Amino acid sequence: MFDKRFRKTVRMAKMLRKGERVAVGLSGGKDSTVLLHSLASLKKDLPFELVAITIDEGIEGYRARTMVPAKRECERLEIEQKIFSFKELCGKTLDELVAGSEKSRSQKQESALPCSQCGVLRRYALNKAAMETKADKLAIGHNLDDMAQTMMMNIMRAEPSRIARMNEPVLKSGRFVQRIRPLMLTPEKEIAIYAMLKGIALEHVECPYAGSAFRGHVRKMLNESEERYPGTKFKIMNSFLEMEGTLRERYSKGASLSLCPECGEPSSKGMCRFCQLSQ
Ligand code: SF4
């Protein structure tokens, strides 16, 4: 059932082609590790190259621990792993950035929250790493729960333009590696069961900043809804897939992509968010 759904998602959304080079964003958590295993298994039937990319955000007591299973599973599956860090890319760890924001800004400001900063830097770092490894596709371990949560968060914040770019940027650029999410229709619970059945030993450690996320509130709300009205998360995901094309068309009209004057990477206007945060 698990493999069948995984393969169907890849096939239906035309995510992969024979001979492509696929970089997997591998954090060492259950989703990305299961994604690595599933892609490694698919690779036996549809030949493509696989490389793992691990981003070390620099979160004391957290990332170093999840990097252990990430390295071990790459060795077990004989997949090359490349490690990139926030420190190398922007000169600061996430811990240092968070400490700086606490001093200079109000934590009520959403862009100053650790997960918002981390999200911006990780998206940038993964894309840069995928470009450097000459990947055609960047596979991300987002599951059904993640996607339904993101969709609801965007609705609750009244940000339809973010729904339009949930899967990939609205404007195409040769500097963006196309992202694929082969687990987007797989519930988180099934991924946990699959990891257990495959004997994948994981580090059960939570990011110290996780509690600050608005996502935590939405996750709880959706889990309660799913309990009372089974199928809620699939229905939210299907609504997203149904409206994605229309929204992308709407938000791409008249939009233009410029280059960040600091780093030269694509930016919707002026200095990109990565460079703003790195300063
Ligand atoms: Fe980054 Fe937030 Fe995830 Fe921690 S919980 S790794 S800060 S996005």
CSV table of C-alpha atoms and ligand atoms in Angstrom, one decimal:
chain,number,residue,atom,x,y,z
A,1,MET,CA,0.0,0.0,0.0
A,2,PHE,CA,2.8,2.4,1.1
A,3,ASP,CA,5.0,1.7,-2.0
A,4,LYS,CA,2.0,1.7,-4.3
A,5,ARG,CA,0.9,5.1,-3.2
A,6,PHE,CA,4.5,6.5,-3.3
A,7,ARG,CA,5.0,5.2,-6.9
A,8,LYS,CA,1.6,6.4,-8.0
A,9,THR,CA,2.3,9.9,-6.7
A,10,VAL,CA,5.6,10.0,-8.6
A,11,ARG,CA,4.0,8.7,-11.8
A,12,MET,CA,0.8,10.8,-11.7
A,13,ALA,CA,2.7,14.1,-11.1
A,14,LYS,CA,5.4,13.1,-13.6
A,15,MET,CA,8.0,13.8,-10.9
A,16,LEU,CA,10.9,11.8,-12.3
A,17,ARG,CA,12.4,10.8,-15.6
A,18,LYS,CA,14.9,8.0,-16.4
A,19,GLY,CA,18.5,9.1,-16.1
A,20,GLU,CA,17.8,12.3,-14.0
A,21,ARG,CA,20.0,13.3,-11.1
A,22,VAL,CA,17.9,13.6,-7.9
A,23,ALA,CA,19.1,15.3,-4.7
A,24,VAL,CA,17.2,14.3,-1.6
A,25,GLY,CA,17.0,16.9,1.3
A,26,LEU,CA,18.0,14.6,4.1
A,27,SER,CA,17.6,15.9,7.6
A,28,GLY,CA,17.8,12.5,9.3
A,29,GLY,CA,14.2,12.8,10.5
A,30,LYS,CA,11.7,10.1,9.7
A,31,ASP,CA,10.1,11.7,6.6
A,32,SER,CA,13.3,12.5,4.7
A,33,THR,CA,14.9,9.1,5.7
A,34,VAL,CA,11.9,7.2,4.5
A,35,LEU,CA,11.9,9.2,1.3
A,36,LEU,CA,15.6,8.3,0.8
A,37,HIS,CA,14.7,4.6,1.2
A,38,SER,CA,11.7,4.8,-1.1
A,39,LEU,CA,13.6,6.5,-3.8
A,40,ALA,CA,16.5,4.1,-3.5
A,41,SER,CA,14.0,1.2,-4.0
A,42,LEU,CA,12.4,3.0,-7.0
A,43,LYS,CA,15.8,3.5,-8.5
A,44,LYS,CA,16.0,-0.3,-9.0
A,45,ASP,CA,13.2,-0.1,-11.5
A,46,LEU,CA,13.6,3.4,-12.9
A,47,PRO,CA,17.3,4.1,-13.2
A,48,PHE,CA,18.2,7.6,-12.0
A,49,GLU,CA,21.0,9.0,-9.9
A,50,LEU,CA,20.5,9.7,-6.2
A,51,VAL,CA,22.5,12.0,-3.9
A,52,ALA,CA,21.6,13.1,-0.4
A,53,ILE,CA,22.0,16.7,0.8
A,54,THR,CA,22.0,17.5,4.5
A,55,ILE,CA,21.8,21.0,5.8
A,56,ASP,CA,23.2,21.7,9.2
A,57,GLU,CA,21.4,24.8,10.5
A,58,GLY,CA,23.5,25.0,13.6
A,59,ILE,CA,21.0,24.2,16.3
A,60,GLU,CA,22.8,23.2,19.5
A,61,GLY,CA,21.8,19.7,20.8
A,62,TYR,CA,19.5,19.0,17.9
A,63,ARG,CA,20.9,18.8,14.4
A,64,ALA,CA,24.1,17.0,15.3
A,65,ARG,CA,22.0,14.2,16.7
A,66,THR,CA,19.7,13.7,13.7
A,67,MET,CA,22.8,13.8,11.4
A,68,VAL,CA,23.9,10.5,12.9
A,69,PRO,CA,21.0,8.4,11.4
A,70,ALA,CA,21.2,10.5,8.1
A,71,LYS,CA,24.9,9.4,7.7
A,72,ARG,CA,24.2,5.8,8.7
A,73,GLU,CA,21.3,5.4,6.3
A,74,CYS,CA,23.3,6.8,3.4
A,75,GLU,CA,26.1,4.3,4.1
A,76,ARG,CA,23.6,1.5,4.4
A,77,LEU,CA,22.0,2.4,1.0
A,78,GLU,CA,25.4,3.3,-0.5
A,79,ILE,CA,24.2,6.8,-1.4
A,80,GLU,CA,26.6,9.8,-1.5
A,81,GLN,CA,25.9,12.4,1.1
A,82,LYS,CA,26.9,16.1,0.9
A,83,ILE,CA,26.7,18.3,4.0
A,84,PHE,CA,26.2,22.1,3.8
A,85,SER,CA,25.9,24.4,6.8
A,86,PHE,CA,24.2,27.8,7.5
A,87,LYS,CA,27.5,28.9,9.0
A,88,GLU,CA,29.4,28.3,5.7
A,89,LEU,CA,26.6,29.9,3.6
A,90,CYS,CA,25.7,33.0,5.6
A,91,GLY,CA,28.4,33.1,8.3
A,92,LYS,CA,26.1,32.4,11.2
A,93,THR,CA,24.4,29.4,12.7
A,94,LEU,CA,20.6,29.6,13.3
A,95,ASP,CA,21.3,29.8,17.1
A,96,GLU,CA,23.4,33.0,16.4
A,97,LEU,CA,20.8,34.5,14.2
A,98,VAL,CA,18.0,33.8,16.7
A,99,ALA,CA,20.1,35.4,19.5
A,100,GLY,CA,20.7,38.4,17.3
A,101,SER,CA,17.0,38.8,16.5
A,102,GLU,CA,16.0,38.6,20.1
A,103,LYS,CA,18.2,41.6,20.9
A,104,SER,CA,17.2,43.7,17.9
A,105,ARG,CA,13.6,42.9,17.2
A,106,SER,CA,10.4,42.0,18.9
A,107,GLN,CA,9.8,38.3,18.8
A,108,LYS,CA,6.1,39.1,18.0
A,109,GLN,CA,7.3,40.1,14.6
A,110,GLU,CA,6.7,37.0,12.5
A,111,SER,CA,9.7,37.3,10.2
A,112,ALA,CA,11.9,37.3,13.4
A,113,LEU,CA,10.6,33.9,14.6
A,114,PRO,CA,13.1,31.1,14.4
A,115,CYS,CA,11.1,28.9,12.1
A,116,SER,CA,10.5,31.7,9.6
A,117,GLN,CA,14.2,32.5,9.5
A,118,CYS,CA,15.1,28.8,9.3
A,119,GLY,CA,12.6,28.3,6.5
A,120,VAL,CA,14.1,31.1,4.4
A,121,LEU,CA,17.7,30.0,4.9
A,122,ARG,CA,17.0,26.3,4.4
A,123,ARG,CA,15.1,26.9,1.1
A,124,TYR,CA,18.0,28.9,-0.1
A,125,ALA,CA,20.6,26.4,1.2
A,126,LEU,CA,18.9,23.4,-0.3
A,127,ASN,CA,18.5,25.1,-3.7
A,128,LYS,CA,22.2,26.2,-3.7
A,129,ALA,CA,23.3,22.7,-2.7
A,130,ALA,CA,21.1,21.1,-5.3
A,131,MET,CA,22.6,23.4,-8.0
A,132,GLU,CA,26.1,22.6,-6.8
A,133,THR,CA,25.5,18.9,-7.0
A,134,LYS,CA,24.1,19.4,-10.5
A,135,ALA,CA,20.7,17.9,-9.6
A,136,ASP,CA,17.8,18.0,-12.0
A,137,LYS,CA,15.3,17.6,-9.2
A,138,LEU,CA,15.3,18.3,-5.4
A,139,ALA,CA,13.2,15.8,-3.5
A,140,ILE,CA,11.7,17.0,-0.2
A,141,GLY,CA,10.1,14.8,2.5
A,142,HIS,CA,6.9,16.8,3.0
A,143,ASN,CA,4.1,14.5,3.8
A,144,LEU,CA,0.3,14.8,3.6
A,145,ASP,CA,0.1,16.3,7.1
A,146,ASP,CA,2.8,19.0,6.3
A,147,MET,CA,1.0,19.9,3.1
A,148,ALA,CA,-2.4,20.2,4.7
A,149,GLN,CA,-1.0,22.3,7.5
A,150,THR,CA,0.8,24.6,5.1
A,151,MET,CA,-2.4,25.0,3.1
A,152,MET,CA,-4.5,25.8,6.2
A,153,MET,CA,-1.8,28.2,7.5
A,154,ASN,CA,-1.9,30.1,4.2
A,155,ILE,CA,-5.7,30.3,4.3
A,156,MET,CA,-5.7,31.5,8.0
A,157,ARG,CA,-3.1,34.2,7.2
A,158,ALA,CA,-5.0,35.2,4.1
A,159,GLU,CA,-2.0,34.6,1.8
A,160,PRO,CA,-3.3,33.0,-1.4
A,161,SER,CA,-0.1,34.0,-3.2
A,162,ARG,CA,1.8,31.6,-1.0
A,163,ILE,CA,-0.7,28.8,-1.9
A,164,ALA,CA,0.3,29.5,-5.6
A,165,ARG,CA,3.9,28.8,-4.8
A,166,MET,CA,3.5,26.0,-2.2
A,167,ASN,CA,4.9,23.4,-4.7
A,168,GLU,CA,7.4,25.6,-6.6
A,169,PRO,CA,8.1,29.3,-7.4
A,170,VAL,CA,5.5,30.9,-9.6
A,171,LEU,CA,8.1,32.2,-12.0
A,172,LYS,CA,10.5,29.7,-13.6
A,173,SER,CA,14.3,30.4,-13.4
A,174,GLY,CA,17.3,28.3,-14.4
A,175,ARG,CA,18.5,29.1,-10.9
A,176,PHE,CA,15.8,27.1,-9.2
A,177,VAL,CA,16.1,23.3,-9.1
A,178,GLN,CA,12.6,21.9,-9.5
A,179,ARG,CA,11.2,20.5,-6.2
A,180,ILE,CA,9.3,17.3,-6.0
A,181,ARG,CA,7.4,15.9,-3.0
A,182,PRO,CA,6.8,12.2,-3.5
A,183,LEU,CA,5.3,11.8,0.0
A,184,MET,CA,2.8,14.6,-0.3
A,185,LEU,CA,-0.2,12.1,-0.4
A,186,THR,CA,1.2,9.9,2.4
A,187,PRO,CA,0.0,10.5,6.0
A,188,GLU,CA,2.6,11.0,8.6
A,189,LYS,CA,1.4,8.0,10.7
A,190,GLU,CA,2.1,5.7,7.7
A,191,ILE,CA,5.6,7.0,7.3
A,192,ALA,CA,6.3,6.3,11.0
A,193,ILE,CA,5.0,2.7,10.6
A,194,TYR,CA,7.1,2.2,7.4
A,195,ALA,CA,10.2,3.5,9.2
A,196,MET,CA,9.6,0.9,12.0
A,197,LEU,CA,9.0,-1.9,9.6
A,198,LYS,CA,12.2,-1.1,7.6
A,199,GLY,CA,14.2,-1.1,10.8
A,200,ILE,CA,15.2,2.6,10.4
A,201,ALA,CA,16.5,3.7,13.8
A,202,LEU,CA,15.8,7.4,14.3
A,203,GLU,CA,16.8,9.9,17.0
A,204,HIS,CA,13.6,11.1,18.7
A,205,VAL,CA,14.7,14.6,19.5
A,206,GLU,CA,12.7,17.7,18.9
A,207,CYS,CA,14.0,21.0,17.7
A,208,PRO,CA,14.2,23.5,20.6
A,209,TYR,CA,12.5,26.2,18.5
A,210,ALA,CA,9.6,23.9,17.4
A,211,GLY,CA,7.2,25.1,20.2
A,212,SER,CA,7.2,28.6,18.8
A,213,ALA,CA,5.5,27.7,15.6
A,214,PHE,CA,2.0,28.7,14.5
A,215,ARG,CA,2.2,25.3,12.7
A,216,GLY,CA,2.0,23.5,16.0
A,217,HIS,CA,-1.4,25.1,16.6
A,218,VAL,CA,-2.7,24.2,13.1
A,219,ARG,CA,-1.3,20.6,13.4
A,220,LYS,CA,-3.3,20.1,16.6
A,221,MET,CA,-6.4,21.5,15.0
A,222,LEU,CA,-6.1,19.3,11.9
A,223,ASN,CA,-5.4,16.1,14.0
A,224,GLU,CA,-8.6,16.8,15.9
A,225,SER,CA,-10.6,17.4,12.7
A,226,GLU,CA,-9.1,14.2,11.2
A,227,GLU,CA,-10.2,12.2,14.3
A,228,ARG,CA,-13.8,13.5,14.1
A,229,TYR,CA,-14.0,13.7,10.3
A,230,PRO,CA,-11.7,11.1,8.7
A,231,GLY,CA,-10.3,12.1,5.3
A,232,THR,CA,-10.0,15.8,6.2
A,233,LYS,CA,-6.3,16.1,5.4
A,234,PHE,CA,-6.8,14.4,2.0
A,235,LYS,CA,-9.7,16.7,1.3
A,236,ILE,CA,-7.6,19.8,2.1
A,237,MET,CA,-4.8,18.4,-0.1
A,238,ASN,CA,-7.2,17.7,-3.0
A,239,SER,CA,-8.5,21.3,-2.7
A,240,PHE,CA,-5.0,22.5,-3.0
A,241,LEU,CA,-4.3,20.4,-6.1
A,242,GLU,CA,-7.6,21.6,-7.6
A,243,MET,CA,-6.9,25.3,-7.2
A,244,GLU,CA,-3.1,25.3,-7.6
A,245,GLY,CA,-3.1,25.8,-11.4
A,246,THR,CA,-5.6,28.7,-11.3
A,247,LEU,CA,-3.7,30.5,-8.5
A,248,ARG,CA,-0.3,30.0,-10.3
A,249,GLU,CA,-1.8,31.5,-13.4
A,250,ARG,CA,-3.2,34.5,-11.5
A,251,TYR,CA,0.0,35.3,-9.6
A,252,SER,CA,2.4,34.8,-12.5
A,253,LYS,CA,0.6,37.5,-14.6
A,254,GLY,CA,2.6,40.7,-14.5
A,255,ALA,CA,5.1,39.2,-12.0
A,256,SER,CA,8.8,39.6,-12.8
A,257,LEU,CA,11.9,38.1,-11.3
A,258,SER,CA,14.9,40.2,-10.6
A,259,LEU,CA,18.3,39.2,-9.2
A,260,CYS,CA,19.4,40.0,-5.7
A,261,PRO,CA,22.1,42.8,-5.9
A,262,GLU,CA,24.1,41.0,-3.1
A,263,CYS,CA,24.2,37.3,-4.0
A,264,GLY,CA,22.8,37.3,-7.6
A,265,GLU,CA,20.2,34.7,-6.8
A,266,PRO,CA,16.5,35.3,-8.0
A,267,SER,CA,14.5,37.6,-5.9
A,268,SER,CA,11.0,39.0,-6.3
A,269,LYS,CA,12.2,42.5,-5.4
A,270,GLY,CA,15.5,44.0,-4.3
A,271,MET,CA,17.7,42.2,-1.8
A,272,CYS,CA,16.6,38.6,-1.3
A,273,ARG,CA,15.3,37.4,2.1
A,274,PHE,CA,18.4,35.2,2.6
A,275,CYS,CA,20.8,38.2,2.3
A,276,GLN,CA,18.5,40.4,4.5
A,277,LEU,CA,18.8,37.7,7.2
A,278,SER,CA,22.5,37.1,6.7
A,279,GLN,CA,23.4,40.7,7.4
B,1,SF4,FE1,14.0,25.0,11.7
B,1,SF4,FE2,11.7,25.5,13.0
B,1,SF4,FE3,12.1,23.1,12.0
B,1,SF4,FE4,13.6,23.9,14.1
B,1,SF4,S1,11.4,23.5,14.0
B,1,SF4,S2,14.4,22.9,12.2
B,1,SF4,S3,13.8,26.1,13.6
B,1,SF4,S4,11.9,25.0,10.9
